[in-house]
mmCIF file with all atom_site columns, C-alpha atoms in Angstrom:
data_model
loop_
_atom_site.group_PDB
_atom_site.id
_atom_site.type_symbol
_atom_site.label_atom_id
_atom_site.label_alt_id
_atom_site.label_comp_id
_atom_site.label_asym_id
_atom_site.label_entity_id
_atom_site.label_seq_id
_atom_site.pdbx_PDB_ins_code
_atom_site.Cartn_x
_atom_site.Cartn_y
_atom_site.Cartn_z
_atom_site.occupancy
_atom_site.B_iso_or_equiv
_atom_site.pdbx_formal_charge
_atom_site.auth_seq_id
_atom_site.auth_comp_id
_atom_site.auth_asym_id
_atom_site.auth_atom_id
_atom_site.pdbx_PDB_model_num
ATOM 1   C CA . MET R 1 1   ? 71.146 17.295 134.307 1.00 0.00 ? 842  MET R CA 1
ATOM 2   C CA . SER R 1 2   ? 75.117 16.893 132.937 1.00 0.00 ? 843  SER R CA 1
ATOM 3   C CA . TYR R 1 3   ? 77.598 14.349 133.686 1.00 0.00 ? 844  TYR R CA 1
ATOM 4   C CA . LEU R 1 4   ? 79.899 17.048 135.109 1.00 0.00 ? 845  LEU R CA 1
ATOM 5   C CA . ILE R 1 5   ? 77.237 18.770 137.444 1.00 0.00 ? 846  ILE R CA 1
ATOM 6   C CA . ALA R 1 6   ? 76.263 15.006 138.383 1.00 0.00 ? 847  ALA R CA 1
ATOM 7   C CA . MET R 1 7   ? 79.781 14.415 139.466 1.00 0.00 ? 848  MET R CA 1
ATOM 8   C CA . LEU R 1 8   ? 79.985 17.530 141.421 1.00 0.00 ? 849  LEU R CA 1
ATOM 9   C CA . ILE R 1 9   ? 77.124 16.911 143.296 1.00 0.00 ? 850  ILE R CA 1
ATOM 10  C CA . MET R 1 10  ? 78.125 13.603 144.300 1.00 0.00 ? 851  MET R CA 1
ATOM 11  C CA . SER R 1 11  ? 81.818 14.681 145.245 1.00 0.00 ? 852  SER R CA 1
ATOM 12  C CA . THR R 1 12  ? 80.360 17.279 147.733 1.00 0.00 ? 853  THR R CA 1
ATOM 13  C CA . GLU R 1 13  ? 77.781 14.824 149.493 1.00 0.00 ? 854  GLU R CA 1
ATOM 14  C CA . SER R 1 14  ? 80.626 12.284 150.115 1.00 0.00 ? 855  SER R CA 1
ATOM 15  C CA . ALA R 1 15  ? 82.718 15.010 151.598 1.00 0.00 ? 856  ALA R CA 1
ATOM 16  C CA . PRO R 1 16  ? 82.734 15.932 154.972 1.00 0.00 ? 857  PRO R CA 1
ATOM 17  C CA . THR R 1 17  ? 81.209 19.092 156.000 1.00 0.00 ? 858  THR R CA 1
ATOM 18  C CA . GLN R 1 18  ? 83.538 22.093 156.375 1.00 0.00 ? 859  GLN R CA 1
ATOM 19  C CA . ALA R 1 19  ? 83.266 25.001 158.359 1.00 0.00 ? 860  ALA R CA 1
ATOM 20  C CA . ILE R 1 20  ? 82.969 28.218 156.260 1.00 0.00 ? 861  ILE R CA 1
ATOM 21  C CA . VAL R 1 21  ? 85.687 30.513 156.165 1.00 0.00 ? 862  VAL R CA 1
ATOM 22  C CA . THR R 1 22  ? 84.422 33.265 153.870 1.00 0.00 ? 863  THR R CA 1
ATOM 23  C CA . GLU R 1 23  ? 80.517 33.302 153.147 1.00 0.00 ? 864  GLU R CA 1
ATOM 24  C CA . PRO R 1 24  ? 78.821 35.047 150.364 1.00 0.00 ? 865  PRO R CA 1
ATOM 25  C CA . VAL R 1 25  ? 77.096 38.481 151.860 1.00 0.00 ? 866  VAL R CA 1
ATOM 26  C CA . VAL R 1 26  ? 73.638 38.501 150.865 1.00 0.00 ? 867  VAL R CA 1
ATOM 27  C CA . SER R 1 27  ? 72.553 42.339 151.408 1.00 0.00 ? 868  SER R CA 1
ATOM 28  C CA . GLU R 1 28  ? 68.832 41.944 150.608 1.00 0.00 ? 869  GLU R CA 1
ATOM 29  C CA . ILE R 1 29  ? 66.944 39.329 149.399 1.00 0.00 ? 870  ILE R CA 1
ATOM 30  C CA . HIS R 1 30  ? 63.335 39.442 147.555 1.00 0.00 ? 871  HIS R CA 1
ATOM 31  C CA . GLY R 1 31  ? 60.639 36.474 146.889 1.00 0.00 ? 872  GLY R CA 1
ATOM 32  C CA . PRO R 1 32  ? 59.748 34.092 147.033 1.00 0.00 ? 873  PRO R CA 1
ATOM 33  C CA . PHE R 1 33  ? 57.891 34.289 143.497 1.00 0.00 ? 874  PHE R CA 1
ATOM 34  C CA . VAL R 1 34  ? 55.682 31.991 142.307 1.00 0.00 ? 875  VAL R CA 1
ATOM 35  C CA . SER R 1 35  ? 53.166 31.629 139.153 1.00 0.00 ? 876  SER R CA 1
ATOM 36  C CA . GLN R 1 36  ? 50.664 29.722 137.488 1.00 0.00 ? 877  GLN R CA 1
ATOM 37  C CA . PRO R 1 37  ? 50.964 28.919 133.862 1.00 0.00 ? 878  PRO R CA 1
ATOM 38  C CA . GLN R 1 38  ? 49.936 31.677 131.468 1.00 0.00 ? 879  GLN R CA 1
ATOM 39  C CA . VAL R 1 39  ? 49.678 31.568 127.530 1.00 0.00 ? 880  VAL R CA 1
ATOM 40  C CA . LEU R 1 40  ? 53.069 33.685 126.544 1.00 0.00 ? 881  LEU R CA 1
ATOM 41  C CA . PRO R 1 41  ? 52.324 35.924 123.828 1.00 0.00 ? 882  PRO R CA 1
ATOM 42  C CA . GLY R 1 42  ? 54.327 35.016 120.578 1.00 0.00 ? 883  GLY R CA 1
ATOM 43  C CA . PHE R 1 43  ? 54.504 31.451 121.666 1.00 0.00 ? 884  PHE R CA 1
ATOM 44  C CA . GLY R 1 44  ? 50.980 30.199 121.751 1.00 0.00 ? 885  GLY R CA 1
ATOM 45  C CA . GLU R 1 45  ? 51.745 28.057 124.878 1.00 0.00 ? 886  GLU R CA 1
ATOM 46  C CA . GLU R 1 46  ? 51.779 28.186 128.538 1.00 0.00 ? 887  GLU R CA 1
ATOM 47  C CA . SER R 1 47  ? 54.805 29.513 130.654 1.00 0.00 ? 888  SER R CA 1
ATOM 48  C CA . GLY R 1 48  ? 55.265 29.457 134.318 1.00 0.00 ? 889  GLY R CA 1
ATOM 49  C CA . ILE R 1 49  ? 57.574 32.751 133.830 1.00 0.00 ? 890  ILE R CA 1
ATOM 50  C CA . TYR R 1 50  ? 55.164 35.416 134.906 1.00 0.00 ? 891  TYR R CA 1
ATOM 51  C CA . LYS R 1 51  ? 55.800 35.251 138.667 1.00 0.00 ? 892  LYS R CA 1
ATOM 52  C CA . VAL R 1 52  ? 54.467 37.368 141.627 1.00 0.00 ? 893  VAL R CA 1
ATOM 53  C CA . ALA R 1 53  ? 55.729 37.791 145.105 1.00 0.00 ? 894  ALA R CA 1
ATOM 54  C CA . ALA R 1 54  ? 53.999 35.621 147.602 1.00 0.00 ? 895  ALA R CA 1
ATOM 55  C CA . ASP R 1 55  ? 52.393 37.512 150.737 1.00 0.00 ? 896  ASP R CA 1
ATOM 56  C CA . GLU R 1 56  ? 52.368 34.426 152.929 1.00 0.00 ? 897  GLU R CA 1
ATOM 57  C CA . PRO R 1 57  ? 55.033 31.317 153.456 1.00 0.00 ? 898  PRO R CA 1
ATOM 58  C CA . GLU R 1 58  ? 55.167 28.909 150.987 1.00 0.00 ? 899  GLU R CA 1
ATOM 59  C CA . TRP R 1 59  ? 56.294 25.249 151.531 1.00 0.00 ? 900  TRP R CA 1
ATOM 60  C CA . LEU R 1 60  ? 59.252 24.521 149.569 1.00 0.00 ? 901  LEU R CA 1
ATOM 61  C CA . GLY R 1 61  ? 59.308 20.524 148.722 1.00 0.00 ? 902  GLY R CA 1
ATOM 62  C CA . ARG R 1 62  ? 61.272 18.490 146.594 1.00 0.00 ? 903  ARG R CA 1
ATOM 63  C CA . MET R 1 63  ? 59.682 19.677 143.324 1.00 0.00 ? 904  MET R CA 1
ATOM 64  C CA . GLY R 1 64  ? 59.375 23.084 144.246 1.00 0.00 ? 905  GLY R CA 1
ATOM 65  C CA . LEU R 1 65  ? 57.352 26.108 145.948 1.00 0.00 ? 906  LEU R CA 1
ATOM 66  C CA . THR R 1 66  ? 53.924 24.728 146.396 1.00 0.00 ? 907  THR R CA 1
ATOM 67  C CA . SER R 1 67  ? 52.206 27.767 144.601 1.00 0.00 ? 908  SER R CA 1
ATOM 68  C CA . ASP R 1 68  ? 54.622 27.717 141.874 1.00 0.00 ? 909  ASP R CA 1
ATOM 69  C CA . SER R 1 69  ? 54.153 25.571 138.901 1.00 0.00 ? 910  SER R CA 1
ATOM 70  C CA . GLN R 1 70  ? 56.188 24.920 135.342 1.00 0.00 ? 911  GLN R CA 1
ATOM 71  C CA . ALA R 1 71  ? 54.246 24.515 132.167 1.00 0.00 ? 912  ALA R CA 1
ATOM 72  C CA . ASN R 1 72  ? 57.297 22.682 130.712 1.00 0.00 ? 913  ASN R CA 1
ATOM 73  C CA . MET R 1 73  ? 58.818 20.039 133.276 1.00 0.00 ? 914  MET R CA 1
ATOM 74  C CA . VAL R 1 74  ? 61.074 19.055 129.967 1.00 0.00 ? 915  VAL R CA 1
ATOM 75  C CA . GLN R 1 75  ? 62.719 22.289 130.192 1.00 0.00 ? 916  GLN R CA 1
ATOM 76  C CA . HIS R 1 76  ? 62.270 23.387 133.810 1.00 0.00 ? 917  HIS R CA 1
ATOM 77  C CA . GLY R 1 77  ? 61.382 22.050 137.280 1.00 0.00 ? 918  GLY R CA 1
ATOM 78  C CA . GLY R 1 78  ? 62.162 18.425 138.395 1.00 0.00 ? 919  GLY R CA 1
ATOM 79  C CA . VAL R 1 79  ? 64.190 17.583 141.929 1.00 0.00 ? 920  VAL R CA 1
ATOM 80  C CA . ASP R 1 80  ? 67.514 19.260 140.607 1.00 0.00 ? 921  ASP R CA 1
ATOM 81  C CA . ARG R 1 81  ? 65.928 22.266 139.618 1.00 0.00 ? 922  ARG R CA 1
ATOM 82  C CA . ALA R 1 82  ? 63.140 22.908 142.335 1.00 0.00 ? 923  ALA R CA 1
ATOM 83  C CA . LEU R 1 83  ? 64.154 26.449 142.778 1.00 0.00 ? 924  LEU R CA 1
ATOM 84  C CA . CYS R 1 84  ? 65.962 29.395 140.738 1.00 0.00 ? 925  CYS R CA 1
ATOM 85  C CA . GLN R 1 85  ? 67.857 31.883 142.542 1.00 0.00 ? 926  GLN R CA 1
ATOM 86  C CA . TYR R 1 86  ? 69.192 35.048 140.596 1.00 0.00 ? 927  TYR R CA 1
ATOM 87  C CA . CYS R 1 87  ? 71.397 38.134 141.197 1.00 0.00 ? 928  CYS R CA 1
ATOM 88  C CA . ALA R 1 88  ? 68.920 40.941 141.683 1.00 0.00 ? 929  ALA R CA 1
ATOM 89  C CA . ASP R 1 89  ? 72.015 43.411 140.973 1.00 0.00 ? 930  ASP R CA 1
ATOM 90  C CA . HIS R 1 90  ? 71.914 42.440 137.254 1.00 0.00 ? 931  HIS R CA 1
ATOM 91  C CA . TYR R 1 91  ? 68.853 44.560 136.916 1.00 0.00 ? 932  TYR R CA 1
ATOM 92  C CA . ARG R 1 92  ? 70.535 47.663 137.655 1.00 0.00 ? 933  ARG R CA 1
ATOM 93  C CA . ASP R 1 93  ? 72.336 46.977 134.564 1.00 0.00 ? 934  ASP R CA 1
ATOM 94  C CA . TRP R 1 94  ? 69.590 45.397 132.481 1.00 0.00 ? 935  TRP R CA 1
ATOM 95  C CA . SER R 1 95  ? 67.372 48.602 133.212 1.00 0.00 ? 936  SER R CA 1
ATOM 96  C CA . ARG R 1 96  ? 69.743 50.802 131.707 1.00 0.00 ? 937  ARG R CA 1
ATOM 97  C CA . ARG R 1 97  ? 70.192 48.789 128.452 1.00 0.00 ? 938  ARG R CA 1
ATOM 98  C CA . TYR R 1 98  ? 66.408 47.602 128.719 1.00 0.00 ? 939  TYR R CA 1
ATOM 99  C CA . PRO R 1 99  ? 63.782 49.756 130.276 1.00 0.00 ? 940  PRO R CA 1
ATOM 100 C CA . GLN R 1 100 ? 61.806 46.652 130.706 1.00 0.00 ? 941  GLN R CA 1
ATOM 101 C CA . THR R 1 101 ? 63.833 45.086 133.106 1.00 0.00 ? 942  THR R CA 1
ATOM 102 C CA . THR R 1 102 ? 63.343 47.566 136.091 1.00 0.00 ? 943  THR R CA 1
ATOM 103 C CA . ALA R 1 103 ? 61.865 45.152 138.655 1.00 0.00 ? 944  ALA R CA 1
ATOM 104 C CA . PRO R 1 104 ? 63.161 41.741 140.084 1.00 0.00 ? 945  PRO R CA 1
ATOM 105 C CA . PHE R 1 105 ? 61.587 38.526 138.709 1.00 0.00 ? 946  PHE R CA 1
ATOM 106 C CA . VAL R 1 106 ? 60.828 39.440 135.381 1.00 0.00 ? 947  VAL R CA 1
ATOM 107 C CA . SER R 1 107 ? 63.451 36.775 134.289 1.00 0.00 ? 948  SER R CA 1
ATOM 108 C CA . GLY R 1 108 ? 61.008 33.990 136.069 1.00 0.00 ? 949  GLY R CA 1
ATOM 109 C CA . GLU R 1 109 ? 63.070 33.338 139.406 1.00 0.00 ? 950  GLU R CA 1
ATOM 110 C CA . ASN R 1 110 ? 61.888 32.147 142.598 1.00 0.00 ? 951  ASN R CA 1
ATOM 111 C CA . ILE R 1 111 ? 64.043 34.084 144.828 1.00 0.00 ? 952  ILE R CA 1
ATOM 112 C CA . SER R 1 112 ? 65.990 37.448 143.802 1.00 0.00 ? 953  SER R CA 1
ATOM 113 C CA . THR R 1 113 ? 69.091 38.512 145.908 1.00 0.00 ? 954  THR R CA 1
ATOM 114 C CA . TYR R 1 114 ? 71.429 41.363 145.833 1.00 0.00 ? 955  TYR R CA 1
ATOM 115 C CA . GLY R 1 115 ? 74.739 41.015 146.914 1.00 0.00 ? 956  GLY R CA 1
ATOM 116 C CA . VAL R 1 116 ? 75.838 37.412 145.385 1.00 0.00 ? 957  VAL R CA 1
ATOM 117 C CA . SER R 1 117 ? 76.234 36.620 141.885 1.00 0.00 ? 958  SER R CA 1
ATOM 118 C CA . GLU R 1 118 ? 77.396 33.874 139.808 1.00 0.00 ? 959  GLU R CA 1
ATOM 119 C CA . SER R 1 119 ? 80.847 34.325 140.384 1.00 0.00 ? 960  SER R CA 1
ATOM 120 C CA . ASP R 1 120 ? 80.409 33.868 144.019 1.00 0.00 ? 961  ASP R CA 1
ATOM 121 C CA . VAL R 1 121 ? 78.158 30.877 144.013 1.00 0.00 ? 962  VAL R CA 1
ATOM 122 C CA . ARG R 1 122 ? 79.631 27.493 143.786 1.00 0.00 ? 963  ARG R CA 1
ATOM 123 C CA . ILE R 1 123 ? 78.243 24.329 142.307 1.00 0.00 ? 964  ILE R CA 1
ATOM 124 C CA . GLY R 1 124 ? 77.519 22.385 145.399 1.00 0.00 ? 965  GLY R CA 1
ATOM 125 C CA . ASP R 1 125 ? 76.889 25.185 148.115 1.00 0.00 ? 966  ASP R CA 1
ATOM 126 C CA . VAL R 1 126 ? 74.462 24.217 150.641 1.00 0.00 ? 967  VAL R CA 1
ATOM 127 C CA . LEU R 1 127 ? 72.197 27.238 151.788 1.00 0.00 ? 968  LEU R CA 1
ATOM 128 C CA . ARG R 1 128 ? 69.311 27.010 154.468 1.00 0.00 ? 969  ARG R CA 1
ATOM 129 C CA . ILE R 1 129 ? 66.512 29.632 153.097 1.00 0.00 ? 970  ILE R CA 1
ATOM 130 C CA . GLY R 1 130 ? 64.168 30.054 155.335 1.00 0.00 ? 971  GLY R CA 1
ATOM 131 C CA . GLU R 1 131 ? 63.359 26.771 156.853 1.00 0.00 ? 972  GLU R CA 1
ATOM 132 C CA . ALA R 1 132 ? 64.302 24.694 153.867 1.00 0.00 ? 973  ALA R CA 1
ATOM 133 C CA . LEU R 1 133 ? 67.957 23.137 153.339 1.00 0.00 ? 974  LEU R CA 1
ATOM 134 C CA . VAL R 1 134 ? 68.967 23.325 149.631 1.00 0.00 ? 975  VAL R CA 1
ATOM 135 C CA . GLN R 1 135 ? 71.923 22.802 147.054 1.00 0.00 ? 976  GLN R CA 1
ATOM 136 C CA . VAL R 1 136 ? 73.013 24.643 144.238 1.00 0.00 ? 977  VAL R CA 1
ATOM 137 C CA . THR R 1 137 ? 73.053 22.055 141.304 1.00 0.00 ? 978  THR R CA 1
ATOM 138 C CA . GLN R 1 138 ? 73.750 24.137 137.970 1.00 0.00 ? 979  GLN R CA 1
ATOM 139 C CA . PRO R 1 139 ? 73.510 27.268 136.433 1.00 0.00 ? 980  PRO R CA 1
ATOM 140 C CA . ARG R 1 140 ? 70.305 28.147 134.941 1.00 0.00 ? 981  ARG R CA 1
ATOM 141 C CA . LYS R 1 141 ? 69.994 27.452 130.787 1.00 0.00 ? 982  LYS R CA 1
ATOM 142 C CA . PRO R 1 142 ? 67.958 30.384 129.845 1.00 0.00 ? 983  PRO R CA 1
ATOM 143 C CA . CYS R 1 143 ? 65.161 29.680 127.259 1.00 0.00 ? 984  CYS R CA 1
ATOM 144 C CA . THR R 1 144 ? 63.670 32.182 124.725 1.00 0.00 ? 985  THR R CA 1
ATOM 145 C CA . LYS R 1 145 ? 60.695 32.635 126.780 1.00 0.00 ? 986  LYS R CA 1
ATOM 146 C CA . ILE R 1 146 ? 62.752 35.145 128.368 1.00 0.00 ? 987  ILE R CA 1
ATOM 147 C CA . ASP R 1 147 ? 62.801 37.258 125.453 1.00 0.00 ? 988  ASP R CA 1
ATOM 148 C CA . ALA R 1 148 ? 59.078 37.202 124.889 1.00 0.00 ? 989  ALA R CA 1
ATOM 149 C CA . ARG R 1 149 ? 58.423 38.121 128.547 1.00 0.00 ? 990  ARG R CA 1
ATOM 150 C CA . ILE R 1 150 ? 60.885 41.001 128.549 1.00 0.00 ? 991  ILE R CA 1
ATOM 151 C CA . GLY R 1 151 ? 60.312 41.854 125.136 1.00 0.00 ? 992  GLY R CA 1
ATOM 152 C CA . VAL R 1 152 ? 63.887 41.624 124.323 1.00 0.00 ? 993  VAL R CA 1
ATOM 153 C CA . PRO R 1 153 ? 64.836 39.655 121.415 1.00 0.00 ? 994  PRO R CA 1
ATOM 154 C CA . GLY R 1 154 ? 68.206 37.400 122.033 1.00 0.00 ? 995  GLY R CA 1
ATOM 155 C CA . MET R 1 155 ? 67.960 38.307 125.800 1.00 0.00 ? 996  MET R CA 1
ATOM 156 C CA . ALA R 1 156 ? 68.414 34.547 126.732 1.00 0.00 ? 997  ALA R CA 1
ATOM 157 C CA . ARG R 1 157 ? 71.455 34.472 124.780 1.00 0.00 ? 998  ARG R CA 1
ATOM 158 C CA . THR R 1 158 ? 72.983 37.482 126.535 1.00 0.00 ? 999  THR R CA 1
ATOM 159 C CA . LEU R 1 159 ? 72.142 36.164 129.601 1.00 0.00 ? 1000 LEU R CA 1
ATOM 160 C CA . MET R 1 160 ? 74.333 32.912 129.022 1.00 0.00 ? 1001 MET R CA 1
ATOM 161 C CA . LEU R 1 161 ? 76.927 34.690 127.411 1.00 0.00 ? 1002 LEU R CA 1
ATOM 162 C CA . GLU R 1 162 ? 77.404 37.179 130.035 1.00 0.00 ? 1003 GLU R CA 1
ATOM 163 C CA . ALA R 1 163 ? 77.122 34.153 132.529 1.00 0.00 ? 1004 ALA R CA 1
ATOM 164 C CA . ARG R 1 164 ? 74.257 36.183 134.483 1.00 0.00 ? 1005 ARG R CA 1
ATOM 165 C CA . MET R 1 165 ? 71.602 33.472 133.937 1.00 0.00 ? 1006 MET R CA 1
ATOM 166 C CA . GLY R 1 166 ? 71.029 32.816 137.775 1.00 0.00 ? 1007 GLY R CA 1
ATOM 167 C CA . TRP R 1 167 ? 71.287 28.958 139.101 1.00 0.00 ? 1008 TRP R CA 1
ATOM 168 C CA . LEU R 1 168 ? 69.092 26.139 139.996 1.00 0.00 ? 1009 LEU R CA 1
ATOM 169 C CA . LEU R 1 169 ? 68.915 24.419 143.370 1.00 0.00 ? 1010 LEU R CA 1
ATOM 170 C CA . ARG R 1 170 ? 67.281 21.253 144.624 1.00 0.00 ? 1011 ARG R CA 1
ATOM 171 C CA . VAL R 1 171 ? 65.905 20.562 147.967 1.00 0.00 ? 1012 VAL R CA 1
ATOM 172 C CA . LEU R 1 172 ? 67.777 18.578 150.801 1.00 0.00 ? 1013 LEU R CA 1
ATOM 173 C CA . GLU R 1 173 ? 65.410 19.400 153.818 1.00 0.00 ? 1014 GLU R CA 1
ATOM 174 C CA . GLU R 1 174 ? 61.767 20.481 152.848 1.00 0.00 ? 1015 GLU R CA 1
ATOM 175 C CA . GLY R 1 175 ? 60.611 23.718 154.989 1.00 0.00 ? 1016 GLY R CA 1
ATOM 176 C CA . TRP R 1 176 ? 58.601 26.977 155.030 1.00 0.00 ? 1017 TRP R CA 1
ATOM 177 C CA . VAL R 1 177 ? 60.253 29.989 152.835 1.00 0.00 ? 1018 VAL R CA 1
ATOM 178 C CA . PRO R 1 178 ? 58.538 33.369 154.187 1.00 0.00 ? 1019 PRO R CA 1
ATOM 179 C CA . PRO R 1 179 ? 58.514 36.331 152.157 1.00 0.00 ? 1020 PRO R CA 1
ATOM 180 C CA . ARG R 1 180 ? 61.953 37.967 152.234 1.00 0.00 ? 1021 ARG R CA 1
ATOM 181 C CA . PRO R 1 181 ? 63.458 34.941 153.733 1.00 0.00 ? 1022 PRO R CA 1
ATOM 182 C CA . THR R 1 182 ? 66.772 34.608 155.188 1.00 0.00 ? 1023 THR R CA 1
ATOM 183 C CA . ILE R 1 183 ? 69.658 32.937 153.709 1.00 0.00 ? 1024 ILE R CA 1
ATOM 184 C CA . GLU R 1 184 ? 72.683 31.312 155.273 1.00 0.00 ? 1025 GLU R CA 1
ATOM 185 C CA . TRP R 1 185 ? 75.404 29.361 153.904 1.00 0.00 ? 1026 TRP R CA 1
ATOM 186 C CA . VAL R 1 186 ? 75.817 25.890 155.232 1.00 0.00 ? 1027 VAL R CA 1
ATOM 187 C CA . GLU R 1 187 ? 78.509 24.695 153.070 1.00 0.00 ? 1028 GLU R CA 1
ATOM 188 C CA . ARG R 1 188 ? 80.499 25.350 150.235 1.00 0.00 ? 1029 ARG R CA 1
ATOM 189 C CA . GLY R 1 189 ? 81.528 23.662 147.080 1.00 0.00 ? 1030 GLY R CA 1
ATOM 190 C CA . PRO R 1 190 ? 84.696 23.493 145.252 1.00 0.00 ? 1031 PRO R CA 1
ATOM 191 C CA . GLU R 1 191 ? 86.507 26.939 145.062 1.00 0.00 ? 1032 GLU R CA 1
ATOM 192 C CA . GLN R 1 192 ? 87.156 26.138 141.396 1.00 0.00 ? 1033 GLN R CA 1
ATOM 193 C CA . TRP R 1 193 ? 83.360 25.540 140.328 1.00 0.00 ? 1034 TRP R CA 1
ATOM 194 C CA . SER R 1 194 ? 81.797 28.748 140.905 1.00 0.00 ? 1035 SER R CA 1
ATOM 195 C CA . VAL R 1 195 ? 78.898 29.341 138.404 1.00 0.00 ? 1036 VAL R CA 1
ATOM 196 C CA . THR R 1 196 ? 80.706 31.399 136.414 1.00 0.00 ? 1037 THR R CA 1
ATOM 197 C CA . SER R 1 197 ? 83.333 28.780 135.867 1.00 0.00 ? 1038 SER R CA 1
ATOM 198 C CA . VAL R 1 198 ? 80.981 26.292 134.987 1.00 0.00 ? 1039 VAL R CA 1
ATOM 199 C CA . VAL R 1 199 ? 79.607 28.520 132.300 1.00 0.00 ? 1040 VAL R CA 1
ATOM 200 C CA . SER R 1 200 ? 82.810 29.177 130.876 1.00 0.00 ? 1041 SER R CA 1
ATOM 201 C CA . HIS R 1 201 ? 83.440 25.388 130.732 1.00 0.00 ? 1042 HIS R CA 1
ATOM 202 C CA . LYS R 1 202 ? 80.420 24.934 129.031 1.00 0.00 ? 1043 LYS R CA 1
ATOM 203 C CA . LEU R 1 203 ? 81.116 27.687 126.463 1.00 0.00 ? 1044 LEU R CA 1
ATOM 204 C CA . ALA R 1 204 ? 84.709 26.786 125.720 1.00 0.00 ? 1045 ALA R CA 1
#
C-alpha cells in the first residue's frame, strides 16, 4: 500500500463520523464472486481470477471471503486488499469493444455494482456490504493476468489509463455477505480523493 493511501486512511480514521449528505446510489448488485486458483493459460501458473457467483452467504473476514483465494499474495490479497469491487456499468462499453467481456466478474472482482463508478467512490469511504463493514483503501492495480483471462492484450493497461480498474477494500467488521447483498454508505472519505482522482495523481 502506498504512503499516500496510508495517510488518507489514517486521516479518515481520526476524523469523527459525518452524516452523509449525498450517498452514491447503487442500482444493482452482483456477487459475491469467489474462486479457487486455476492454471492460467499462457502463464503456466495459478491465478484466482476465474470467479463464480456464490450461491450461499459468504463469510467476509479480515483476509477476504472464505471461499475465495489468491494465488499470488504478493500482488493480490491481504488485509488492505481483502475485497475487490468493480463498476459493472463498464462492461457495457467493454462488450462493444471486446465481445469477450459480456458478463460481470470476468475481470476478477468479488462484487459488481451498477450505478457507482470510480468517480463516485472515495478513498476512505466506509460501506456496509451485507453484515460486513468495509473501507475503500486504494484503486485496484490491474495485472496482465486480466489480458490472458479476457483474451485482449493490453486490457490491464487500458483499465488503468481509463481509470476503470475498480477499487479495493479492507474489512473493519467481519460478517456474512449474502448473494446480491445490500450496500449502504456509512461514511464518506475526502471529496477530493475519488478513486479516479487518485489514479490521475499516480499517472501524472
